[in-house]
PDB file of C-alpha atoms in Angstrom:
ATOM      1  CA  UNK A   1      24.181  11.789  -7.074  1.00  0.00           C
ATOM      2  CA  UNK A   2      23.994  11.378  -3.090  1.00  0.00           C
ATOM      3  CA  UNK A   3      25.374  14.461  -1.615  1.00  0.00           C
ATOM      4  CA  UNK A   4      28.016  14.616   0.334  1.00  0.00           C
ATOM      5  CA  UNK A   5      26.099  17.250   2.514  1.00  0.00           C
ATOM      6  CA  UNK A   6      23.561  16.339   4.874  1.00  0.00           C
ATOM      7  CA  UNK A   7      21.997  18.355   7.371  1.00  0.00           C
ATOM      8  CA  UNK A   8      19.353  17.225   9.863  1.00  0.00           C
ATOM      9  CA  UNK A   9      18.224  19.859  12.699  1.00  0.00           C
ATOM     10  CA  UNK A  10      15.851  19.055  15.505  1.00  0.00           C
ATOM     11  CA  UNK A  11      13.218  20.507  17.462  1.00  0.00           C
ATOM     12  CA  UNK A  12      12.054  19.725  20.430  1.00  0.00           C
ATOM     13  CA  UNK A  13      10.368  21.702  23.733  1.00  0.00           C
ATOM     14  CA  UNK A  14      11.925  19.103  26.049  1.00  0.00           C
ATOM     15  CA  UNK A  15      15.414  16.753  26.482  1.00  0.00           C
ATOM     16  CA  UNK A  16      14.336  14.248  26.968  1.00  0.00           C
ATOM     17  CA  UNK A  17      11.037  11.868  25.911  1.00  0.00           C
ATOM     18  CA  UNK A  18       9.776   8.545  27.079  1.00  0.00           C
ATOM     19  CA  UNK A  19       7.024   7.109  24.873  1.00  0.00           C
ATOM     20  CA  UNK A  20       5.160   3.972  24.622  1.00  0.00           C
ATOM     21  CA  UNK A  21       6.271   1.954  22.497  1.00  0.00           C
ATOM     22  CA  UNK A  22       8.765  -0.928  21.353  1.00  0.00           C
ATOM     23  CA  UNK A  23      11.642  -0.825  18.842  1.00  0.00           C
ATOM     24  CA  UNK A  24       9.556  -1.460  15.793  1.00  0.00           C
ATOM     25  CA  UNK A  25       9.844   2.617  16.434  1.00  0.00           C
ATOM     26  CA  UNK A  26      14.097   2.680  15.642  1.00  0.00           C
ATOM     27  CA  UNK A  27      12.746   0.389  12.888  1.00  0.00           C
ATOM     28  CA  UNK A  28      10.192   3.530  11.245  1.00  0.00           C
ATOM     29  CA  UNK A  29      12.002   5.880  11.699  1.00  0.00           C
ATOM     30  CA  UNK A  30      15.788   4.282  10.680  1.00  0.00           C
ATOM     31  CA  UNK A  31      12.816   3.824   6.876  1.00  0.00           C
ATOM     32  CA  UNK A  32      12.006   7.678   6.942  1.00  0.00           C
ATOM     33  CA  UNK A  33      15.654   9.087   7.366  1.00  0.00           C
ATOM     34  CA  UNK A  34      16.859   6.897   4.379  1.00  0.00           C
ATOM     35  CA  UNK A  35      13.760   7.723   2.543  1.00  0.00           C
ATOM     36  CA  UNK A  36      15.358  11.635   2.699  1.00  0.00           C
ATOM     37  CA  UNK A  37      17.747  10.944   1.657  1.00  0.00           C
ATOM     38  CA  UNK A  38      17.763   8.322  -1.125  1.00  0.00           C
ATOM     39  CA  UNK A  39      14.878  10.370  -2.598  1.00  0.00           C
ATOM     40  CA  UNK A  40      17.172  13.938  -2.189  1.00  0.00           C
ATOM     41  CA  UNK A  41      18.836  15.015  -5.406  1.00  0.00           C
ATOM     42  CA  UNK A  42      20.093  17.995  -3.719  1.00  0.00           C
ATOM     43  CA  UNK A  43      22.939  19.884  -4.003  1.00  0.00           C
ATOM     44  CA  UNK A  44      22.594  19.578   0.895  1.00  0.00           C
ATOM     45  CA  UNK A  45      20.236  18.065   1.670  1.00  0.00           C
ATOM     46  CA  UNK A  46      17.779  19.155   4.617  1.00  0.00           C
ATOM     47  CA  UNK A  47      16.241  16.744   7.378  1.00  0.00           C
ATOM     48  CA  UNK A  48      14.485  19.047   9.909  1.00  0.00           C
ATOM     49  CA  UNK A  49      12.638  16.924  12.442  1.00  0.00           C
ATOM     50  CA  UNK A  50      10.042  18.586  15.148  1.00  0.00           C
ATOM     51  CA  UNK A  51       8.832  17.064  18.459  1.00  0.00           C
ATOM     52  CA  UNK A  52       5.860  18.759  19.983  1.00  0.00           C
ATOM     53  CA  UNK A  53       3.277  17.088  22.329  1.00  0.00           C
ATOM     54  CA  UNK A  54      -0.586  17.289  21.729  1.00  0.00           C
ATOM     55  CA  UNK A  55      -3.423  16.143  24.072  1.00  0.00           C
ATOM     56  CA  UNK A  56      -6.336  14.746  22.244  1.00  0.00           C
ATOM     57  CA  UNK A  57      -9.117  14.020  24.578  1.00  0.00           C
ATOM     58  CA  UNK A  58      -7.471  14.065  28.114  1.00  0.00           C
ATOM     59  CA  UNK A  59      -4.508  11.944  26.567  1.00  0.00           C
ATOM     60  CA  UNK A  60      -0.719  12.904  25.577  1.00  0.00           C
ATOM     61  CA  UNK A  61       0.720  12.303  22.362  1.00  0.00           C
ATOM     62  CA  UNK A  62       3.999  13.043  20.742  1.00  0.00           C
ATOM     63  CA  UNK A  63       3.808  14.524  17.244  1.00  0.00           C
ATOM     64  CA  UNK A  64       6.883  14.247  15.466  1.00  0.00           C
ATOM     65  CA  UNK A  65       7.750  15.316  11.695  1.00  0.00           C
ATOM     66  CA  UNK A  66      10.096  15.096   9.624  1.00  0.00           C
ATOM     67  CA  UNK A  67      11.330  17.474   6.545  1.00  0.00           C
ATOM     68  CA  UNK A  68      12.966  17.806   3.735  1.00  0.00           C
ATOM     69  CA  UNK A  69      13.824  19.224   0.968  1.00  0.00           C
ATOM     70  CA  UNK A  70      13.064  16.214  -0.851  1.00  0.00           C
ATOM     71  CA  UNK A  71      11.259  14.916  -3.935  1.00  0.00           C
ATOM     72  CA  UNK A  72       7.405  14.038  -1.475  1.00  0.00           C
ATOM     73  CA  UNK A  73       5.281  11.889  -2.628  1.00  0.00           C
ATOM     74  CA  UNK A  74       2.193  11.776  -5.328  1.00  0.00           C
ATOM     75  CA  UNK A  75      -0.719  13.034  -3.931  1.00  0.00           C
ATOM     76  CA  UNK A  76      -2.790   9.647  -5.675  1.00  0.00           C
ATOM     77  CA  UNK A  77       0.456   7.758  -3.973  1.00  0.00           C
ATOM     78  CA  UNK A  78      -0.117   9.110  -0.403  1.00  0.00           C
ATOM     79  CA  UNK A  79      -3.226   6.547   0.101  1.00  0.00           C
ATOM     80  CA  UNK A  80      -0.904   3.144  -0.356  1.00  0.00           C
ATOM     81  CA  UNK A  81       1.852   3.268   1.761  1.00  0.00           C
ATOM     82  CA  UNK A  82      -0.605   2.755   4.552  1.00  0.00           C
ATOM     83  CA  UNK A  83      -1.750   0.185   3.026  1.00  0.00           C
ATOM     84  CA  UNK A  84      -0.010  -3.074   4.253  1.00  0.00           C
ATOM     85  CA  UNK A  85       2.382  -5.268   1.794  1.00  0.00           C
ATOM     86  CA  UNK A  86       1.471  -2.882  -0.587  1.00  0.00           C
ATOM     87  CA  UNK A  87       4.198  -2.658  -3.245  1.00  0.00           C
ATOM     88  CA  UNK A  88       3.803  -1.048  -7.027  1.00  0.00           C
ATOM     89  CA  UNK A  89       7.201  -3.582  -8.118  1.00  0.00           C
ATOM     90  CA  UNK A  90       6.517  -7.164  -6.006  1.00  0.00           C
ATOM     91  CA  UNK A  91      10.169  -6.963  -6.015  1.00  0.00           C
ATOM     92  CA  UNK A  92      10.985  -4.079  -3.392  1.00  0.00           C
ATOM     93  CA  UNK A  93       9.949  -4.772  -0.455  1.00  0.00           C
ATOM     94  CA  UNK A  94       8.919  -2.119   1.942  1.00  0.00           C
ATOM     95  CA  UNK A  95       8.239  -1.445   6.294  1.00  0.00           C
TER      96      UNK A  95
END
């Protein structure tokens, strides 16, 4: 059952952030937000997006965290998610 109530909270110290990325980044965000909704059985779906800056070895990075109250991903499946082309079912196509 899809919830009628979705609450999204965005926390960022910056009002505007310019990143060096292509249009695929929007697809990634859409996929994450869609999964946050589709795999959530709560009455109210809560999604928190935290945006912070990080400096690593003299390079500025933006860290974006998506935190939701959905069912999550089992630890044993987490490493498989980033294997290009991986799917338990060949009929399912992920990003």
